[in-house]
Structures are given as structure tokens and as C-alpha cells.
PDB file of C-alpha atoms in Angstrom:
ATOM      1  CA  SER A  28      76.352 114.587  81.143  1.00  0.00           C
ATOM      2  CA  GLN A  29      78.652 111.587  81.382  1.00  0.00           C
ATOM      3  CA  TRP A  30      76.224 108.661  81.359  1.00  0.00           C
ATOM      4  CA  GLY A  31      74.232 107.843  78.257  1.00  0.00           C
ATOM      5  CA  GLU A  32      76.842 109.275  75.927  1.00  0.00           C
ATOM      6  CA  GLU A  33      78.771 106.919  73.699  1.00  0.00           C
ATOM      7  CA  ASN A  34      82.132 108.698  73.942  1.00  0.00           C
ATOM      8  CA  LEU A  35      84.110 111.194  75.962  1.00  0.00           C
ATOM      9  CA  GLN A  36      82.594 114.715  76.047  1.00  0.00           C
ATOM     10  CA  ALA A  37      84.885 117.714  75.472  1.00  0.00           C
ATOM     11  CA  LEU A  38      84.844 121.222  76.945  1.00  0.00           C
ATOM     12  CA  SER A  39      87.259 124.018  76.099  1.00  0.00           C
ATOM     13  CA  ILE A  40      87.300 127.274  78.024  1.00  0.00           C
ATOM     14  CA  GLN A  41      89.629 130.212  78.595  1.00  0.00           C
ATOM     15  CA  GLU A  42      91.833 130.446  81.619  1.00  0.00           C
ATOM     16  CA  GLY A  43      90.106 132.288  84.434  1.00  0.00           C
ATOM     17  CA  GLU A  44      86.616 131.154  83.478  1.00  0.00           C
ATOM     18  CA  ASP A  45      84.387 128.954  85.651  1.00  0.00           C
ATOM     19  CA  VAL A  46      83.251 125.574  84.376  1.00  0.00           C
ATOM     20  CA  THR A  47      80.735 122.965  85.455  1.00  0.00           C
ATOM     21  CA  MET A  48      80.722 119.297  84.424  1.00  0.00           C
ATOM     22  CA  ASN A  49      77.559 117.199  84.970  1.00  0.00           C
ATOM     23  CA  CYS A  50      77.151 113.534  85.729  1.00  0.00           C
ATOM     24  CA  SER A  51      73.892 111.575  85.496  1.00  0.00           C
ATOM     25  CA  TYR A  52      74.030 108.066  86.781  1.00  0.00           C
ATOM     26  CA  LYS A  53      71.655 105.160  86.288  1.00  0.00           C
ATOM     27  CA  THR A  54      71.710 103.165  89.566  1.00  0.00           C
ATOM     28  CA  TYR A  55      71.008 104.558  93.043  1.00  0.00           C
ATOM     29  CA  THR A  56      74.031 105.619  95.063  1.00  0.00           C
ATOM     30  CA  THR A  57      74.745 107.569  98.209  1.00  0.00           C
ATOM     31  CA  VAL A  58      78.294 108.512  97.282  1.00  0.00           C
ATOM     32  CA  VAL A  59      79.793 110.054  94.134  1.00  0.00           C
ATOM     33  CA  HIS A  60      83.537 110.239  93.588  1.00  0.00           C
ATOM     34  CA  TRP A  61      85.142 112.651  91.128  1.00  0.00           C
ATOM     35  CA  TYR A  62      88.418 111.538  89.650  1.00  0.00           C
ATOM     36  CA  ARG A  63      90.799 113.425  87.440  1.00  0.00           C
ATOM     37  CA  GLN A  64      93.042 111.758  84.856  1.00  0.00           C
ATOM     38  CA  ASP A  65      96.054 113.449  83.363  1.00  0.00           C
ATOM     39  CA  SER A  66      97.433 112.287  80.081  1.00  0.00           C
ATOM     40  CA  GLY A  67      99.473 109.076  80.431  1.00  0.00           C
ATOM     41  CA  ARG A  68      98.468 108.543  84.075  1.00  0.00           C
ATOM     42  CA  GLY A  69      95.840 106.749  86.101  1.00  0.00           C
ATOM     43  CA  PRO A  70      92.783 108.492  87.546  1.00  0.00           C
ATOM     44  CA  ALA A  71      93.177 110.204  90.923  1.00  0.00           C
ATOM     45  CA  LEU A  72      90.448 111.133  93.404  1.00  0.00           C
ATOM     46  CA  ILE A  73      89.890 114.892  93.680  1.00  0.00           C
ATOM     47  CA  ILE A  74      86.652 115.132  95.668  1.00  0.00           C
ATOM     48  CA  LEU A  75      84.011 112.816  97.156  1.00  0.00           C
ATOM     49  CA  ILE A  76      80.465 113.749  98.151  1.00  0.00           C
ATOM     50  CA  ARG A  77      77.875 111.906 100.109  1.00  0.00           C
ATOM     51  CA  SER A  78      74.094 112.140  99.994  1.00  0.00           C
ATOM     52  CA  ASN A  79      73.902 113.980 103.258  1.00  0.00           C
ATOM     53  CA  GLU A  80      76.219 116.709 102.042  1.00  0.00           C
ATOM     54  CA  ARG A  81      74.437 118.077  98.947  1.00  0.00           C
ATOM     55  CA  GLU A  82      77.454 120.290  98.386  1.00  0.00           C
ATOM     56  CA  LYS A  83      81.188 119.809  99.017  1.00  0.00           C
ATOM     57  CA  ARG A  84      84.073 122.208  98.458  1.00  0.00           C
ATOM     58  CA  SER A  85      87.758 121.714  98.120  1.00  0.00           C
ATOM     59  CA  GLY A  86      89.831 124.713  97.108  1.00  0.00           C
ATOM     60  CA  ARG A  87      88.521 125.799  93.699  1.00  0.00           C
ATOM     61  CA  LEU A  88      86.405 122.637  93.315  1.00  0.00           C
ATOM     62  CA  ARG A  89      82.739 122.353  94.276  1.00  0.00           C
ATOM     63  CA  ALA A  90      80.719 119.208  93.981  1.00  0.00           C
ATOM     64  CA  THR A  91      76.978 118.758  94.313  1.00  0.00           C
ATOM     65  CA  LEU A  92      74.854 115.621  94.623  1.00  0.00           C
ATOM     66  CA  ASP A  93      71.059 115.326  94.017  1.00  0.00           C
ATOM     67  CA  THR A  94      70.029 111.721  94.734  1.00  0.00           C
ATOM     68  CA  SER A  95      66.449 112.422  93.639  1.00  0.00           C
ATOM     69  CA  SER A  96      67.505 113.221  90.066  1.00  0.00           C
ATOM     70  CA  GLN A  97      70.460 110.852  90.224  1.00  0.00           C
ATOM     71  CA  SER A  98      72.896 113.601  89.204  1.00  0.00           C
ATOM     72  CA  SER A  99      76.051 115.213  90.391  1.00  0.00           C
ATOM     73  CA  SER A 100      78.115 118.215  89.290  1.00  0.00           C
ATOM     74  CA  LEU A 101      81.702 119.279  89.541  1.00  0.00           C
ATOM     75  CA  SER A 102      82.547 122.981  89.205  1.00  0.00           C
ATOM     76  CA  ILE A 103      85.953 124.579  88.916  1.00  0.00           C
ATOM     77  CA  THR A 104      86.290 128.220  89.743  1.00  0.00           C
ATOM     78  CA  ALA A 105      88.853 130.365  87.887  1.00  0.00           C
ATOM     79  CA  ALA A 106      90.189 127.485  85.802  1.00  0.00           C
ATOM     80  CA  GLN A 107      93.889 127.328  85.262  1.00  0.00           C
ATOM     81  CA  CYS A 108      95.876 125.625  82.423  1.00  0.00           C
ATOM     82  CA  GLU A 109      96.943 122.847  84.886  1.00  0.00           C
ATOM     83  CA  ASP A 110      93.255 121.896  85.304  1.00  0.00           C
ATOM     84  CA  THR A 111      93.368 120.477  81.740  1.00  0.00           C
ATOM     85  CA  ALA A 112      92.528 116.829  82.202  1.00  0.00           C
ATOM     86  CA  VAL A 113      89.811 114.210  81.871  1.00  0.00           C
ATOM     87  CA  TYR A 114      87.233 114.294  84.710  1.00  0.00           C
ATOM     88  CA  PHE A 115      85.231 111.218  85.670  1.00  0.00           C
ATOM     89  CA  CYS A 116      82.401 110.731  88.187  1.00  0.00           C
ATOM     90  CA  ALA A 117      82.094 107.329  89.738  1.00  0.00           C
ATOM     91  CA  THR A 118      79.321 105.844  91.854  1.00  0.00           C
ATOM     92  CA  GLU A 119      79.568 103.299  94.650  1.00  0.00           C
ATOM     93  CA  ASP A 120      77.650 100.073  94.451  1.00  0.00           C
ATOM     94  CA  THR A 121      74.910 100.189  97.125  1.00  0.00           C
ATOM     95  CA  GLY A 122      74.752  96.423  97.309  1.00  0.00           C
ATOM     96  CA  GLY A 123      77.608  96.458  99.747  1.00  0.00           C
ATOM     97  CA  ALA A 124      80.349  95.748  97.283  1.00  0.00           C
ATOM     98  CA  ASP A 125      83.298  98.046  97.535  1.00  0.00           C
ATOM     99  CA  ARG A 126      83.657  98.871  93.853  1.00  0.00           C
ATOM    100  CA  LEU A 127      83.107 101.943  91.719  1.00  0.00           C
ATOM    101  CA  THR A 128      81.356 102.339  88.323  1.00  0.00           C
ATOM    102  CA  PHE A 129      82.878 105.090  86.260  1.00  0.00           C
ATOM    103  CA  GLY A 130      81.144 107.464  83.841  1.00  0.00           C
ATOM    104  CA  LYS A 131      82.522 108.121  80.344  1.00  0.00           C
ATOM    105  CA  GLY A 132      84.275 111.308  81.357  1.00  0.00           C
ATOM    106  CA  THR A 133      84.600 114.938  80.294  1.00  0.00           C
ATOM    107  CA  GLN A 134      87.855 116.122  78.520  1.00  0.00           C
ATOM    108  CA  LEU A 135      88.406 119.653  79.911  1.00  0.00           C
ATOM    109  CA  ILE A 136      90.829 121.837  78.026  1.00  0.00           C
ATOM    110  CA  ILE A 137      91.864 125.212  79.500  1.00  0.00           C
ATOM    111  CA  GLN A 138      93.116 127.666  76.845  1.00  0.00           C
ATOM    112  CA  PRO A 139      95.762 130.199  77.981  1.00  0.00           C
TER     113      PRO A 139
ATOM    114  CA  GLU B   2     104.658 106.103 100.279  1.00  0.00           C
ATOM    115  CA  ALA B   3     105.207 104.346  96.942  1.00  0.00           C
ATOM    116  CA  GLY B   4     102.219 104.313  94.602  1.00  0.00           C
ATOM    117  CA  VAL B   5     100.758 101.533  92.514  1.00  0.00           C
ATOM    118  CA  THR B   6     103.281 100.188  90.089  1.00  0.00           C
ATOM    119  CA  GLN B   7     102.355  98.568  86.805  1.00  0.00           C
ATOM    120  CA  SER B   8     104.516  96.929  84.072  1.00  0.00           C
ATOM    121  CA  PRO B   9     104.974  96.999  81.202  1.00  0.00           C
ATOM    122  CA  ARG B  10     103.899 100.552  80.333  1.00  0.00           C
ATOM    123  CA  TYR B  11     103.229  99.615  76.730  1.00  0.00           C
ATOM    124  CA  ALA B  12     102.554  96.385  74.772  1.00  0.00           C
ATOM    125  CA  VAL B  13     102.005  95.788  71.043  1.00  0.00           C
ATOM    126  CA  LEU B  14     100.721  92.384  69.915  1.00  0.00           C
ATOM    127  CA  GLN B  15      99.443  90.541  66.938  1.00  0.00           C
ATOM    128  CA  GLU B  16      96.033  88.983  67.234  1.00  0.00           C
ATOM    129  CA  GLY B  17      96.266  85.570  68.892  1.00  0.00           C
ATOM    130  CA  GLN B  18      99.272  86.381  70.988  1.00  0.00           C
ATOM    131  CA  ALA B  19      99.375  86.249  74.744  1.00  0.00           C
ATOM    132  CA  VAL B  20     100.321  88.981  77.176  1.00  0.00           C
ATOM    133  CA  SER B  21     100.634  89.460  80.926  1.00  0.00           C
ATOM    134  CA  PHE B  22     100.343  92.590  82.935  1.00  0.00           C
ATOM    135  CA  TRP B  23     101.794  92.925  86.418  1.00  0.00           C
ATOM    136  CA  CYS B  24     100.670  95.111  89.291  1.00  0.00           C
ATOM    137  CA  ASP B  25     102.264  95.940  92.676  1.00  0.00           C
ATOM    138  CA  PRO B  26      99.713  97.680  94.835  1.00  0.00           C
ATOM    139  CA  ILE B  27     100.363 100.136  97.706  1.00  0.00           C
ATOM    140  CA  SER B  28     101.757  98.229 100.635  1.00  0.00           C
ATOM    141  CA  GLY B  29      98.982  97.258 103.134  1.00  0.00           C
ATOM    142  CA  HIS B  30      96.085  97.737 100.661  1.00  0.00           C
ATOM    143  CA  ASP B  31      93.962  94.617 100.854  1.00  0.00           C
ATOM    144  CA  THR B  32      91.799  95.282  97.817  1.00  0.00           C
ATOM    145  CA  LEU B  33      93.140  95.232  94.325  1.00  0.00           C
ATOM    146  CA  TYR B  34      91.240  96.081  91.093  1.00  0.00           C
ATOM    147  CA  TRP B  35      91.836  95.598  87.400  1.00  0.00           C
ATOM    148  CA  TYR B  36      90.038  98.010  85.069  1.00  0.00           C
ATOM    149  CA  GLN B  37      89.980  98.183  81.276  1.00  0.00           C
ATOM    150  CA  GLN B  38      89.846 101.628  79.779  1.00  0.00           C
ATOM    151  CA  PRO B  39      89.153 101.774  76.018  1.00  0.00           C
ATOM    152  CA  ARG B  40      90.271 104.939  74.247  1.00  0.00           C
ATOM    153  CA  ASP B  41      88.065 107.997  75.140  1.00  0.00           C
ATOM    154  CA  GLN B  42      85.969 105.987  77.620  1.00  0.00           C
ATOM    155  CA  GLY B  43      85.873 105.585  81.417  1.00  0.00           C
ATOM    156  CA  PRO B  44      87.491 102.710  83.259  1.00  0.00           C
ATOM    157  CA  GLN B  45      85.464  99.486  83.306  1.00  0.00           C
ATOM    158  CA  LEU B  46      85.863  96.945  86.094  1.00  0.00           C
ATOM    159  CA  LEU B  47      87.176  93.575  85.025  1.00  0.00           C
ATOM    160  CA  VAL B  48      87.916  91.860  88.357  1.00  0.00           C
ATOM    161  CA  TYR B  49      88.736  92.660  91.913  1.00  0.00           C
ATOM    162  CA  PHE B  50      90.341  90.865  94.887  1.00  0.00           C
ATOM    163  CA  ARG B  51      90.361  91.165  98.599  1.00  0.00           C
ATOM    164  CA  ASP B  52      93.615  89.720  99.773  1.00  0.00           C
ATOM    165  CA  GLU B  53      94.074  86.612  97.527  1.00  0.00           C
ATOM    166  CA  ALA B  54      90.299  85.940  97.020  1.00  0.00           C
ATOM    167  CA  VAL B  55      88.456  86.897  93.881  1.00  0.00           C
ATOM    168  CA  ILE B  56      85.449  88.972  94.950  1.00  0.00           C
ATOM    169  CA  ASP B  57      83.898  89.707  91.531  1.00  0.00           C
ATOM    170  CA  ASN B  58      85.139  88.536  88.119  1.00  0.00           C
ATOM    171  CA  SER B  59      81.800  88.632  86.354  1.00  0.00           C
ATOM    172  CA  GLN B  60      83.020  91.214  83.826  1.00  0.00           C
ATOM    173  CA  LEU B  61      86.190  89.236  82.987  1.00  0.00           C
ATOM    174  CA  PRO B  62      86.046  87.449  79.553  1.00  0.00           C
ATOM    175  CA  SER B  63      86.834  84.113  81.165  1.00  0.00           C
ATOM    176  CA  ASP B  64      87.642  82.313  77.933  1.00  0.00           C
ATOM    177  CA  ARG B  65      90.697  84.483  77.296  1.00  0.00           C
ATOM    178  CA  PHE B  66      91.375  86.571  80.401  1.00  0.00           C
ATOM    179  CA  SER B  67      92.648  85.360  83.757  1.00  0.00           C
ATOM    180  CA  ALA B  68      93.779  87.181  86.903  1.00  0.00           C
ATOM    181  CA  VAL B  69      95.551  85.978  90.046  1.00  0.00           C
ATOM    182  CA  ARG B  70      96.775  87.410  93.275  1.00  0.00           C
ATOM    183  CA  PRO B  71      98.298  84.388  94.969  1.00  0.00           C
ATOM    184  CA  LYS B  72      99.809  85.960  98.065  1.00  0.00           C
ATOM    185  CA  GLY B  73      97.464  88.853  98.412  1.00  0.00           C
ATOM    186  CA  THR B  74     100.019  91.336  97.322  1.00  0.00           C
ATOM    187  CA  ASN B  75     101.099  91.553  93.649  1.00  0.00           C
ATOM    188  CA  SER B  76      98.697  90.539  90.881  1.00  0.00           C
ATOM    189  CA  THR B  77      98.964  89.422  87.216  1.00  0.00           C
ATOM    190  CA  LEU B  78      96.303  89.841  84.502  1.00  0.00           C
ATOM    191  CA  LYS B  79      96.812  87.668  81.516  1.00  0.00           C
ATOM    192  CA  ILE B  80      95.197  87.692  78.088  1.00  0.00           C
ATOM    193  CA  GLN B  81      95.597  84.247  76.495  1.00  0.00           C
ATOM    194  CA  SER B  82      94.733  84.992  72.868  1.00  0.00           C
ATOM    195  CA  ALA B  83      94.435  88.757  72.261  1.00  0.00           C
ATOM    196  CA  LYS B  84      91.888  90.298  69.948  1.00  0.00           C
ATOM    197  CA  GLN B  85      91.833  93.753  68.320  1.00  0.00           C
ATOM    198  CA  GLY B  86      88.918  94.582  70.614  1.00  0.00           C
ATOM    199  CA  ASP B  87      91.184  94.220  73.588  1.00  0.00           C
ATOM    200  CA  THR B  88      93.101  97.290  72.598  1.00  0.00           C
ATOM    201  CA  ALA B  89      92.838  99.566  75.670  1.00  0.00           C
ATOM    202  CA  THR B  90      94.732 100.784  78.705  1.00  0.00           C
ATOM    203  CA  TYR B  91      94.669  98.289  81.586  1.00  0.00           C
ATOM    204  CA  LEU B  92      94.644 100.007  84.917  1.00  0.00           C
ATOM    205  CA  CYS B  93      95.377  98.479  88.314  1.00  0.00           C
ATOM    206  CA  ALA B  94      94.134 100.147  91.474  1.00  0.00           C
ATOM    207  CA  SER B  95      94.305  99.390  95.193  1.00  0.00           C
ATOM    208  CA  SER B  96      92.268 100.382  98.189  1.00  0.00           C
ATOM    209  CA  PRO B  97      92.889 100.034 101.925  1.00  0.00           C
ATOM    210  CA  LEU B  98      90.366  98.368 104.189  1.00  0.00           C
ATOM    211  CA  GLY B  99      88.093 101.150 105.529  1.00  0.00           C
ATOM    212  CA  GLY B 100      89.389 103.588 102.960  1.00  0.00           C
ATOM    213  CA  GLN B 101      85.963 104.846 101.882  1.00  0.00           C
ATOM    214  CA  ASN B 102      86.456 103.018  98.584  1.00  0.00           C
ATOM    215  CA  THR B 103      89.049 105.493  97.408  1.00  0.00           C
ATOM    216  CA  LEU B 104      90.965 103.907  94.637  1.00  0.00           C
ATOM    217  CA  TYR B 105      94.697 104.552  94.016  1.00  0.00           C
ATOM    218  CA  PHE B 106      95.552 103.890  90.406  1.00  0.00           C
ATOM    219  CA  GLY B 107      98.704 102.967  88.702  1.00  0.00           C
ATOM    220  CA  ALA B 108      99.731 104.594  85.384  1.00  0.00           C
ATOM    221  CA  GLY B 109      98.373 101.636  83.467  1.00  0.00           C
ATOM    222  CA  THR B 110      99.556  99.450  80.573  1.00  0.00           C
ATOM    223  CA  ARG B 111      98.566 100.632  77.125  1.00  0.00           C
ATOM    224  CA  LEU B 112      97.863  97.623  74.926  1.00  0.00           C
ATOM    225  CA  SER B 113      97.565  97.782  71.123  1.00  0.00           C
ATOM    226  CA  VAL B 114      96.465  94.566  69.364  1.00  0.00           C
ATOM    227  CA  LEU B 115      97.136  94.748  65.587  1.00  0.00           C
TER     228      LEU B 115
END
């Protein structure tokens, strides 16, 4: 999982496989954002899930959120080489501030 | 629509030197953020603005870092006397009012302090 680790985690899989990345966060939130960061670029939002959704799908992406365990997951089905990137989860501050706190990230490498 | 633009893309300094980073957010976005991203870590919020007002700068090392957004559009982040520990990528992001807190990031400025 992303929080509680000192550095970036790394995952390497073969093209066509499915993969799941996990995120455990410390402070309560009702929204989890998942961002993707390609090498040399800034992060970009790929999927957002709210506490009343439990599961959200977008193409080959699937996100889940369990507020009781303060965890979220991002799954990619039939991974492709272009899915190689760093994936971050980010939580919203429930104190009303419009800012995000990012996890440490997962480096995903898809081998051809 | 043009994205968030940052300059320079890279900067290399000796300890003690000063450096400024510039950010041009997406037109119409009222909220602007500066994040610091050390190598192999997630972005960490330094400061953010709504229009020209600082909303939160509690994570900004105030003795050496400063940030301004005088007209509520472009922003400058300055490090007065850089330290090796400041080596990181500095990311600017913007967000529209009512945009569900979705951040649109620039490509960042990669800073190396020798």
C-alpha cells in the first residue's frame, strides 16, 4: 500500500495481465482521487471515487473505496505497455479545504 | 485549452544560491497550488492560493521559501538560499471553482542543488 512506506513501491507485470494497486490512508476522507504520472510530466487524474460509490469503472480501470478500513484500490484489466507510469492515490481534506494529500505512489512497469 | 505552463524545466544550483519558478495556470482557474515532489515520492503541498490570497502556507519553509500570486493569475515560487535537501521537482497545479478539487498539473521544474 502507498501510505506508511518510505519510498515508491514498484510492480512489474507482463502485458495482458491484470494488476491491482492498493492505497491505505490515515485521515478520514469521502473522496479518493487516482492520478497517473508519466516520466517527465505532472500527475493527471484518471479516476475519482466517492464514498457512496464503493466501486467506479472507467474503461479498463476499476477503483474501489472502503471508508471503514480507510483503503482504496485501483485495478487495471489487461494491462498494456502504455499503462507504464507511477500511480498515486490522493485524499481530500474533510475540513472543507480544497486540497489533496498524495500517497507515495506505485511504479507500474508493463513488460511486453 | 492550454494547460498549466511552468518554467524553467530544469535548474541546477550551488547551495546558498537563489532560484525562482514561474507558473501560468489554466485560464479561469481560481485556485493555484505549489507542490514539492522529492525523487521517488508523492507530491507534497507547499502552498496554495485562491485568486491572489494565500489559503494555506503552513508547509512552506518560510525562512527560505516565498510564493506570490499578485493578480490572481500567474504565480512565482522563490527559494532564497537553496539547500541540498531542496532537490526535488516543483509542481504547479490549478483547479477551477467547483471543479471537484481536480488538479491540473504542469510538467514541473526539476531542481538539483549541489
